[in-house]
PDB file of C-alpha atoms in Angstrom:
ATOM      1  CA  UNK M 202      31.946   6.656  81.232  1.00  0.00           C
ATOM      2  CA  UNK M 203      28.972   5.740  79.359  1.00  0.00           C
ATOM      3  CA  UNK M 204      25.712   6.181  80.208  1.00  0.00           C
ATOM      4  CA  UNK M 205      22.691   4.035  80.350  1.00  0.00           C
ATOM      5  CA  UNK M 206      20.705   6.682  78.648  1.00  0.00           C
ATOM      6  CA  UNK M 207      20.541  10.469  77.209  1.00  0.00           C
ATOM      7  CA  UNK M 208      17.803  12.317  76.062  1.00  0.00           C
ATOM      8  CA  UNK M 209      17.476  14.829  72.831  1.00  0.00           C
ATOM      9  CA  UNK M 210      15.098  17.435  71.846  1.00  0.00           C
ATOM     10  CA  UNK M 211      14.759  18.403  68.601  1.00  0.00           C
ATOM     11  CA  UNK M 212      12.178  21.316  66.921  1.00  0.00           C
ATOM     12  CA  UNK M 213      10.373  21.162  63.583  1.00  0.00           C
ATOM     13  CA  UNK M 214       9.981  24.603  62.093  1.00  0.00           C
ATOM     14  CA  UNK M 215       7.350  24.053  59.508  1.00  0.00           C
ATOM     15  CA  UNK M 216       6.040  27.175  57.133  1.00  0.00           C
ATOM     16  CA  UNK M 217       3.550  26.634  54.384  1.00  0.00           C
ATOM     17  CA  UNK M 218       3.647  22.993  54.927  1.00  0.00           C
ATOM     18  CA  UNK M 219       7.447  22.726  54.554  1.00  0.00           C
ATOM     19  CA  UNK M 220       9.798  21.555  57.464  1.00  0.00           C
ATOM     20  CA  UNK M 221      13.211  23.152  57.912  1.00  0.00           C
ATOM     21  CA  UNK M 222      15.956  20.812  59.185  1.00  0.00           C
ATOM     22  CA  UNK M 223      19.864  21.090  59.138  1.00  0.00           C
ATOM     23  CA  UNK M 224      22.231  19.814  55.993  1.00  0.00           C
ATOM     24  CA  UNK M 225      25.630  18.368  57.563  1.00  0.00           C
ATOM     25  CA  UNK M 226      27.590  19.130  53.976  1.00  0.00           C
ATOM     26  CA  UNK M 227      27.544  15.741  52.741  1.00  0.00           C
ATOM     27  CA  UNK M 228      27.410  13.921  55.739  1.00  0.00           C
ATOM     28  CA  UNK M 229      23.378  13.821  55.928  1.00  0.00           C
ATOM     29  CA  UNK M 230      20.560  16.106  57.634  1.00  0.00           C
ATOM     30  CA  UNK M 231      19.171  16.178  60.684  1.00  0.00           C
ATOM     31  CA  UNK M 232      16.029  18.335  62.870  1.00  0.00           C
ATOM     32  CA  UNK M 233      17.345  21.375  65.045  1.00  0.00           C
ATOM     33  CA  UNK M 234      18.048  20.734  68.250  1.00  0.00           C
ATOM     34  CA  UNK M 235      20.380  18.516  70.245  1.00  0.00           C
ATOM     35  CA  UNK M 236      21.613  16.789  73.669  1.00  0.00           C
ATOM     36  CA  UNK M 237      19.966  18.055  77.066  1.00  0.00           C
ATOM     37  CA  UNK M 238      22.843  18.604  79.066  1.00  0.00           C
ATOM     38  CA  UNK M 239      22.467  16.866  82.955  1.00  0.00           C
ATOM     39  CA  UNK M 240      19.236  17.755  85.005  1.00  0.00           C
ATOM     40  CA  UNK M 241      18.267  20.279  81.828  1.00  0.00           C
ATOM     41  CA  UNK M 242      14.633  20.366  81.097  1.00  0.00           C
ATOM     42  CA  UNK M 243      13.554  19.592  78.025  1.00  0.00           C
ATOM     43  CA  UNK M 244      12.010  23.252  76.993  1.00  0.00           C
ATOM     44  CA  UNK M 245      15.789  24.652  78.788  1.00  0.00           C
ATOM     45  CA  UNK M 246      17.744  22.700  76.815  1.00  0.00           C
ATOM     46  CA  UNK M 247      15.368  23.096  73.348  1.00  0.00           C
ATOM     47  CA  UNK M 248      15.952  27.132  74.059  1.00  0.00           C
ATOM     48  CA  UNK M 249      19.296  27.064  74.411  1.00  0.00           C
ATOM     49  CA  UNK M 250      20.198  25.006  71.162  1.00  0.00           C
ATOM     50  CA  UNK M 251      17.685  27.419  69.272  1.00  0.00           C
ATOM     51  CA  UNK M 252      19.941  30.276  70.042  1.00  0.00           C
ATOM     52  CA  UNK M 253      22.901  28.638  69.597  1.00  0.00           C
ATOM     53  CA  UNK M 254      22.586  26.837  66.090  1.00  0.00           C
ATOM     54  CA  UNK M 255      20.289  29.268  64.893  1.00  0.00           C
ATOM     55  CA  UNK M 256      21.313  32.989  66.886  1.00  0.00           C
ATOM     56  CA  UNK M 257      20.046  35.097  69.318  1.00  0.00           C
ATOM     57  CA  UNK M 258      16.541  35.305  69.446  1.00  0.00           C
ATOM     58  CA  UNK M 259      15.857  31.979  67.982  1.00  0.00           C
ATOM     59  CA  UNK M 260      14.067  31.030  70.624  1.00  0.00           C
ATOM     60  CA  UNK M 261      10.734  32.671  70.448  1.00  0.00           C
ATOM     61  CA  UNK M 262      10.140  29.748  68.291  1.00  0.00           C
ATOM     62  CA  UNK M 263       9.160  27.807  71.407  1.00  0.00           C
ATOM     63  CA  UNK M 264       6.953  30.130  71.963  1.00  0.00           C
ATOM     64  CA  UNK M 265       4.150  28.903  70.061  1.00  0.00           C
ATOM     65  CA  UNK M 266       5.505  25.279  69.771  1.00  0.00           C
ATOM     66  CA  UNK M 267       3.640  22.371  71.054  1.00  0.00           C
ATOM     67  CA  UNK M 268       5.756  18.643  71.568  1.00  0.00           C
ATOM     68  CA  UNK M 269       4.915  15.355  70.236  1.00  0.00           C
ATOM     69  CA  UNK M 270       3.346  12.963  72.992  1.00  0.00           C
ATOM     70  CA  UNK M 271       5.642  10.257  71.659  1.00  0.00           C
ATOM     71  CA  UNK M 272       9.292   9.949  72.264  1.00  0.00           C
ATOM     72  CA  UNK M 273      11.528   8.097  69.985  1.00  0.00           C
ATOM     73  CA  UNK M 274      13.881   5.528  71.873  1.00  0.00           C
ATOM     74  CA  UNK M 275      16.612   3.075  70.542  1.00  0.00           C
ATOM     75  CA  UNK M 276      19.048   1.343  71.887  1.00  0.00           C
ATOM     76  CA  UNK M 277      22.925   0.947  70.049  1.00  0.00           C
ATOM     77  CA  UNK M 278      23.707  -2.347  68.667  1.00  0.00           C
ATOM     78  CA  UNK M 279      27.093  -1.587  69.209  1.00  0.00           C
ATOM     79  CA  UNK M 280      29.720  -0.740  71.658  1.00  0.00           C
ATOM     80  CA  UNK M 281      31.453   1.651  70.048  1.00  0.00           C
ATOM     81  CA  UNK M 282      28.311   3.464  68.556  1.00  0.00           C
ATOM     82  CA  UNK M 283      27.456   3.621  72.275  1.00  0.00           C
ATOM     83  CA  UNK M 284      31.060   5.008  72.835  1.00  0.00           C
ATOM     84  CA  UNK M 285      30.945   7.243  70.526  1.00  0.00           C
ATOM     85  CA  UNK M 286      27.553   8.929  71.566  1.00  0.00           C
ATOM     86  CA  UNK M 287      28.241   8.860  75.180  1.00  0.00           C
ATOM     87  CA  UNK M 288      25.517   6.542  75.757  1.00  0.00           C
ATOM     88  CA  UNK M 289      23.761   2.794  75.487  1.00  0.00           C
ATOM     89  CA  UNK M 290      20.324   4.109  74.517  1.00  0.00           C
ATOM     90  CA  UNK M 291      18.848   7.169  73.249  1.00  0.00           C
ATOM     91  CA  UNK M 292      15.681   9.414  74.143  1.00  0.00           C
ATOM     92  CA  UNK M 293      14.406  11.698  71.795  1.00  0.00           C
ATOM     93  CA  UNK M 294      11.833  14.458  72.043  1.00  0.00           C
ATOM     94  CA  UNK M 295       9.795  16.100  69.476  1.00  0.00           C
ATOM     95  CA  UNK M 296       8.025  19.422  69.265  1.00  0.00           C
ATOM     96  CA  UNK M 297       6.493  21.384  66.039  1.00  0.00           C
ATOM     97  CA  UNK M 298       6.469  24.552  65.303  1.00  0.00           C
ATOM     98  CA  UNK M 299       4.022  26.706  62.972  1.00  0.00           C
ATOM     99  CA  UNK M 300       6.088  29.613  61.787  1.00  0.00           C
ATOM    100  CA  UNK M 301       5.560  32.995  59.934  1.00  0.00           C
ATOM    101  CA  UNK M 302       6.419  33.796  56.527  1.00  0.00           C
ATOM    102  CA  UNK M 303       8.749  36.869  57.954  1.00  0.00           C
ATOM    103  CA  UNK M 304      10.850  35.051  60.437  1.00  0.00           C
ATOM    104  CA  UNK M 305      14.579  33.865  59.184  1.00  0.00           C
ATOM    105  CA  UNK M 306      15.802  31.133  59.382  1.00  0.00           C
ATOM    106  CA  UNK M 307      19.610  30.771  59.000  1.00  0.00           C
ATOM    107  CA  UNK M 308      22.732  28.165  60.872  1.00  0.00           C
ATOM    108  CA  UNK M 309      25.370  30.278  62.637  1.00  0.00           C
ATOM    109  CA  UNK M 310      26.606  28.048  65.255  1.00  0.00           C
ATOM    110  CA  UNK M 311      30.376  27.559  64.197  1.00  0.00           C
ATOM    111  CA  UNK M 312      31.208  24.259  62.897  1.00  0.00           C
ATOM    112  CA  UNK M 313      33.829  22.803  61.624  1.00  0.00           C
ATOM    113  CA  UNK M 314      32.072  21.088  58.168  1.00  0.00           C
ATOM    114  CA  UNK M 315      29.107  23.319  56.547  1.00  0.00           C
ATOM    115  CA  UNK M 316      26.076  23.387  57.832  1.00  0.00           C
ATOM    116  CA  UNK M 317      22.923  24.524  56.370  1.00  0.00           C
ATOM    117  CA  UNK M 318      18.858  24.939  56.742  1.00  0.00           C
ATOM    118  CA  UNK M 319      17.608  23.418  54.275  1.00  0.00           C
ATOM    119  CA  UNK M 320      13.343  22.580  53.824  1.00  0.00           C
ATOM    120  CA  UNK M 321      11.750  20.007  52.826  1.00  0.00           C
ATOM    121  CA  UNK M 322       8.595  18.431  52.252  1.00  0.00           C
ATOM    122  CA  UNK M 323       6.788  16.198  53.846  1.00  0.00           C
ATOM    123  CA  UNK M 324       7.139  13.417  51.803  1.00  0.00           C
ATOM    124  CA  UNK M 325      11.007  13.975  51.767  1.00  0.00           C
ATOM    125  CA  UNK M 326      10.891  14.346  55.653  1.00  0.00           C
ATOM    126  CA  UNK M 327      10.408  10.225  55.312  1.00  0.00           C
ATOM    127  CA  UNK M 328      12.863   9.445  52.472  1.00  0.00           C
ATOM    128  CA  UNK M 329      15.836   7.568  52.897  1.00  0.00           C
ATOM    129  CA  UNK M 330      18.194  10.245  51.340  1.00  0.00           C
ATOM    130  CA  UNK M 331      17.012  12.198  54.691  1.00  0.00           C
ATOM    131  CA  UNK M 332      16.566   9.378  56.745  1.00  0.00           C
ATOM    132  CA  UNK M 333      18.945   6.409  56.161  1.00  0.00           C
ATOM    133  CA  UNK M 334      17.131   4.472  59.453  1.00  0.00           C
ATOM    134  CA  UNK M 335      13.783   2.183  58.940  1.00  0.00           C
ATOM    135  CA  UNK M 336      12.981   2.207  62.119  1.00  0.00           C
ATOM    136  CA  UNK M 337      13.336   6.238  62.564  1.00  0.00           C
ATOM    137  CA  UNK M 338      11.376   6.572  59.299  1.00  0.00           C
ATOM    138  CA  UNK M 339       8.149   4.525  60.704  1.00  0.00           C
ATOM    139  CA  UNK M 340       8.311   7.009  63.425  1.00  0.00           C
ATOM    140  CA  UNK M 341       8.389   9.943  61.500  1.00  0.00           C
ATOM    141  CA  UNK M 342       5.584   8.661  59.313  1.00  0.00           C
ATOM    142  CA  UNK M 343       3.111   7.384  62.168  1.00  0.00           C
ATOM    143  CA  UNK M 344       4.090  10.468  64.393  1.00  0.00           C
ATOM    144  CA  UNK M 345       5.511  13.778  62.638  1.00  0.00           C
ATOM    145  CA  UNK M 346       4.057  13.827  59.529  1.00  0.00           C
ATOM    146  CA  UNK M 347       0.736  13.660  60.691  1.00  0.00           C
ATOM    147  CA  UNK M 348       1.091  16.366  63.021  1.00  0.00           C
ATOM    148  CA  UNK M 349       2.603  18.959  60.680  1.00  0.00           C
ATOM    149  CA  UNK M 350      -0.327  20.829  60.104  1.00  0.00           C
ATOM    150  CA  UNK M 351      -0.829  21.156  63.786  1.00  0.00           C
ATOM    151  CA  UNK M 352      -0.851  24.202  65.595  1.00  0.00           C
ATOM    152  CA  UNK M 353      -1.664  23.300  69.173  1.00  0.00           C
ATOM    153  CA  UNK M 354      -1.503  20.223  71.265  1.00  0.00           C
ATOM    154  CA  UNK M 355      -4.146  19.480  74.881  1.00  0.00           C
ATOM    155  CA  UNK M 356      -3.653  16.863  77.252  1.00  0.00           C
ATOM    156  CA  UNK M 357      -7.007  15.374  79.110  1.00  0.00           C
ATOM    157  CA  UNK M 358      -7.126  13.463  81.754  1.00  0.00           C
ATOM    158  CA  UNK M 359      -8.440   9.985  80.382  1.00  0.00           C
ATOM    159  CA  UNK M 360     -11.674   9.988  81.259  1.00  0.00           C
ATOM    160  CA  UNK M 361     -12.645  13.190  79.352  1.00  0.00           C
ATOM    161  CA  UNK M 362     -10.209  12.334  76.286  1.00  0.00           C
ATOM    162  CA  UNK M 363     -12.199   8.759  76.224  1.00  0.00           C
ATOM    163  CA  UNK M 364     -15.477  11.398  75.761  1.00  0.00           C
ATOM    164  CA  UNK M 365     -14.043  13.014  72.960  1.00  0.00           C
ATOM    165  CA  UNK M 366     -12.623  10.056  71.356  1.00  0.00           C
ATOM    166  CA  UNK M 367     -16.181   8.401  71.868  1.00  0.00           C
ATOM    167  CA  UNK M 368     -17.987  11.160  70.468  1.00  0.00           C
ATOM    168  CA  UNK M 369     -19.897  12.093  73.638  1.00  0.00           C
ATOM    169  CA  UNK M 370     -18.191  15.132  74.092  1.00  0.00           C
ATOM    170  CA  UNK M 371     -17.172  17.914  71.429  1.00  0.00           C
ATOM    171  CA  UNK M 372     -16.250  20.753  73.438  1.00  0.00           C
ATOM    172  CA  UNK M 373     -13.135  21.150  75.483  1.00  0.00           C
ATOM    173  CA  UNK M 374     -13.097  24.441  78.117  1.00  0.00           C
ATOM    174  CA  UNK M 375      -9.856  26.159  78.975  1.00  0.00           C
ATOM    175  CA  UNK M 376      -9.445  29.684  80.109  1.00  0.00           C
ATOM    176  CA  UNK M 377      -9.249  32.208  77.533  1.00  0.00           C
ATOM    177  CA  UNK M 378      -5.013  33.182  78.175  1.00  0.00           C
ATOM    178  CA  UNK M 379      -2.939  34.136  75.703  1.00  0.00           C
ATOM    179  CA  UNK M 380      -1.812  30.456  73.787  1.00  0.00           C
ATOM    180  CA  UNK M 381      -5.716  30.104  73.282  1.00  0.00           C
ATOM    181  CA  UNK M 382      -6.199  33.865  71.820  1.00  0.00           C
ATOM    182  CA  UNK M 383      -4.515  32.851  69.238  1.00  0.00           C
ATOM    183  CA  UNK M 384      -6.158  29.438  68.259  1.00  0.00           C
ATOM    184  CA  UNK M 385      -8.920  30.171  65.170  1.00  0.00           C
ATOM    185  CA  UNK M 386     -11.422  28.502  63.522  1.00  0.00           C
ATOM    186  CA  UNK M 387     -10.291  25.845  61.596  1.00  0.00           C
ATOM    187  CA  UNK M 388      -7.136  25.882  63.195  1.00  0.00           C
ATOM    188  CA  UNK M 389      -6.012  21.595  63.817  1.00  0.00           C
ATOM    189  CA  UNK M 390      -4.709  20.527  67.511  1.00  0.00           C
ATOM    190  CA  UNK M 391      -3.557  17.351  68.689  1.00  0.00           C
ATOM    191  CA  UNK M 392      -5.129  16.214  71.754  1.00  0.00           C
ATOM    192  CA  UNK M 393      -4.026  13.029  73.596  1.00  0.00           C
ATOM    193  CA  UNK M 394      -4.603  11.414  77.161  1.00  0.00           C
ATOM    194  CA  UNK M 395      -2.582  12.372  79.808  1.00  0.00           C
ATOM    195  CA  UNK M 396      -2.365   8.887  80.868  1.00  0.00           C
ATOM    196  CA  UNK M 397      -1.357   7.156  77.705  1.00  0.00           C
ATOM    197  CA  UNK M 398       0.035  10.110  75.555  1.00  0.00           C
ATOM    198  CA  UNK M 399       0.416   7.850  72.611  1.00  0.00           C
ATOM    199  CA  UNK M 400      -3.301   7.368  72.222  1.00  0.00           C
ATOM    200  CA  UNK M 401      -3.644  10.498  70.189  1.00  0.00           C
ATOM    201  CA  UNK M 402      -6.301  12.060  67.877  1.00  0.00           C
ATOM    202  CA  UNK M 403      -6.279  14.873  65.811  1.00  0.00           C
ATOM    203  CA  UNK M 404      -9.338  17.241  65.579  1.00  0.00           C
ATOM    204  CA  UNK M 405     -10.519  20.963  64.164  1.00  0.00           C
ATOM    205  CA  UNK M 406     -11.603  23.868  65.920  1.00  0.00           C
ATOM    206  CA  UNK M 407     -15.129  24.603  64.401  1.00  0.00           C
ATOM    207  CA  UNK M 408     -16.457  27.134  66.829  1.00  0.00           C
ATOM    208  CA  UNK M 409     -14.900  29.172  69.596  1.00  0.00           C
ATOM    209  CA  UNK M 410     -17.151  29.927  72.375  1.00  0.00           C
ATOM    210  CA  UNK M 411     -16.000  32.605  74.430  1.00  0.00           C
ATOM    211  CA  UNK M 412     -17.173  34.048  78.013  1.00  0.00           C
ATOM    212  CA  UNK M 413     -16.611  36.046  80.681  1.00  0.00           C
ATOM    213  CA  UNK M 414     -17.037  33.320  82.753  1.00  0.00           C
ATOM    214  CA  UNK M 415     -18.097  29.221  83.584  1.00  0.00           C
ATOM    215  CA  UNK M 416     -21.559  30.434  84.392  1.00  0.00           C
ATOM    216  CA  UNK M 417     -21.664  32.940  81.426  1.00  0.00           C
ATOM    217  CA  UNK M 418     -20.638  29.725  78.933  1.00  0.00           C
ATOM    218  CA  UNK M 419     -22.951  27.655  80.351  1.00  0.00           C
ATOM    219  CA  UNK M 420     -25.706  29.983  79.071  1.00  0.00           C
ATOM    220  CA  UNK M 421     -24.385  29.368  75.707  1.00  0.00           C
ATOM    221  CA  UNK M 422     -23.636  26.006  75.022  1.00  0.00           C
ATOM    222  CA  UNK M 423     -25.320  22.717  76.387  1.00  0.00           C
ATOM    223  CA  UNK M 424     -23.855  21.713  79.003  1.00  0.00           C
ATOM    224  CA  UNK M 425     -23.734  18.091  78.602  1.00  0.00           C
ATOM    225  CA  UNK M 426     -21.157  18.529  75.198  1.00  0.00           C
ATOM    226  CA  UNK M 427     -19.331  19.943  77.944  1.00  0.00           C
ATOM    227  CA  UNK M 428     -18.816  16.537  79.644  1.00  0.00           C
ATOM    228  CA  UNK M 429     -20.592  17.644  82.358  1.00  0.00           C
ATOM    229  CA  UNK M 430     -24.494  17.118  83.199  1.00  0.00           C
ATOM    230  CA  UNK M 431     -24.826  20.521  84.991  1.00  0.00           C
ATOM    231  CA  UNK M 432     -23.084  23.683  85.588  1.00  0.00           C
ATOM    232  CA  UNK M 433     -22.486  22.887  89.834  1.00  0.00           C
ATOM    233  CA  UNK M 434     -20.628  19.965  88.146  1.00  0.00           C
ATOM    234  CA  UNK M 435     -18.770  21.704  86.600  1.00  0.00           C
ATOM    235  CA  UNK M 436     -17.361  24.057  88.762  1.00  0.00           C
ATOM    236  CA  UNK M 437     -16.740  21.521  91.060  1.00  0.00           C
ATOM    237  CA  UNK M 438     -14.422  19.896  88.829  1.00  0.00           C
ATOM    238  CA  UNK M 439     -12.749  22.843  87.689  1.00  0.00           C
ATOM    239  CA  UNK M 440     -12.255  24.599  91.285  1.00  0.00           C
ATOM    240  CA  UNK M 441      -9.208  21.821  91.081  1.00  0.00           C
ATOM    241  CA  UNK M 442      -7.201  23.689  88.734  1.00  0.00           C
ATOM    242  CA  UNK M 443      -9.009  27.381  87.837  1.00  0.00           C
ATOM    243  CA  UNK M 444      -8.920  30.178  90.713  1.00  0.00           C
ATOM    244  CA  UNK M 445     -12.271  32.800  90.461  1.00  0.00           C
ATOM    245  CA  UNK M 446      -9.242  35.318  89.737  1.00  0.00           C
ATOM    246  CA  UNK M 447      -8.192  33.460  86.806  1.00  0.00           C
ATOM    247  CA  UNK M 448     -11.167  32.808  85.889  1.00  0.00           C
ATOM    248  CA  UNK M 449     -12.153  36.724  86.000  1.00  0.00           C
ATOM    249  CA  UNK M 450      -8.698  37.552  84.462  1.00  0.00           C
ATOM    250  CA  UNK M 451      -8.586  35.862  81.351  1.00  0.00           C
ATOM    251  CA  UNK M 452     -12.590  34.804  80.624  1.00  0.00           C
ATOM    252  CA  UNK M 453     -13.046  31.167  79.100  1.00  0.00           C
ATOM    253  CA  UNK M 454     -13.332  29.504  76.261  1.00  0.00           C
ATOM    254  CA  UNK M 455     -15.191  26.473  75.045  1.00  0.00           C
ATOM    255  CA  UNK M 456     -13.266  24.873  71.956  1.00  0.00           C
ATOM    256  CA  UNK M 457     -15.827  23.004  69.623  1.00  0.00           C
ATOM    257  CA  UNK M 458     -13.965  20.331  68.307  1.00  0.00           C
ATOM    258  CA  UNK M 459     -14.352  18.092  65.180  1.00  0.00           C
ATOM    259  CA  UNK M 460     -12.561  15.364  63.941  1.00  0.00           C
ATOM    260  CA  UNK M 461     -10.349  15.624  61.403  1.00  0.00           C
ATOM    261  CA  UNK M 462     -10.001  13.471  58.534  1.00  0.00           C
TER     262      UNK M 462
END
């Protein structure tokens, strides 16, 4: 039986501003990832074809990888290219993933034809010898390629991402956990609105402002970059989502934020 629709999720690898993808012999390349299989989630299913195309292990990468806001959707022209993939339209899901110099990457998934990692740049990501579609090709090029150099990704609700867009805000608080210990200066993040995730904009950690707590920041920074008028505003909104024992567990941080160019 085929189905109205399935739904892929595929990983970008990308080291020193290279992107690692798959080489099907001659047959073409392709990103890392695959199918989910019925009610998987997409970070399940992106997990388990991690470890098994690229071993055991393989998925830490998703560890510190962030997905694209933007799914790619298409529907097949044909019956039996709908046939042959199971399904009438397709779904796919992007996330990118900054990764260290020391960390292998190498196919070993059995398969009947040879398949490879191969890298590539940027430019060659959006080439028709990788990418024999048009329509996949504007994607890449208005949504991957732009993010490459990307290591983090924040959803706002749309009121505050309209402040940052706007310019009336430049600094985004979050607590101080473990994914944000590891942002830095300079460091780029994608940031979209949780209400329209493709309105995205890119921007640049400048400063990190870090504190013990809300009240500690707010000695700090002004509060109005903030997007809040006062500190009792503040609070008020946050007490939505941030207990006082996460708050006192992990500290906070205010990201400054520029935009980038």
């Amino acid at each position: 039986m085929i189905k109205e629709i399935s739904y892929s999720v595929y990983i970008f690898p990308v080291r020193n501003g290279r992107v690692a993808l798959l080489k099907y012999g001659d047959d073409g390349y392709g990103p890392i990832g695959g199918r989910l299989d019925d009610c998987e989630k997409f970070n399940d299913a992106l997990g388990r074809e991690l470890v098994e195309e690229l071993g055991v292990g393989a998925d830490v990468l998703l560890k510190d990888a962030f997905e694209i806001p933007v799914s790619y959707k298409f529907k097949h022209s044909l019956p039996e290219q709908a046939e042959k993939r199971g399904a009438w339209a397709e779904e796919h899901h992007f996330y990118i993933a900054q990764i260290p110099d020391d960390f292998d990457i190498e196919f070993c998934e059995s398969r009947p034809e040879k398949v490879s990692v191969v890298w590539v740049s940027p430019d060659e990501l959006v080439s028709p010898n990788i990418i024999p579609f048009d329509d996949m090709r504007v994607f890449y090029a208005t949504h991957i390629v732009p993010n490459l150099a990307c290591r983090f990704s924040m959803n706002l609700q749309h009121q505050y991402y309209e402040m940052i867009k706007s310019g009336e805000k430049d600094i985004e608080l979050r607590l101080y956990d473990e994914k944000r210990r590891k942002m830095r200066n300079g460091d780029m993040l994608l940031i979209y609105d949780a209400q329209n995730p493709s309105d995205y904009i890119r921007c640049i950690i400048s400063r990190l402002h870090i504190a013990k707590s809300f009240a500690d920041l707010s000695t700090k920074i002004s509060m109005p970059r903030t997007g809040f008028p006062t500190l009792n505003a503040l609070l008020g909104a946050v007490s939505k989502f941030y207990s006082p024992d996460m708050e006192t567990k992990h500290g906070i941080v205010g990201i400054e934020l520029m935009f980038a160019e």
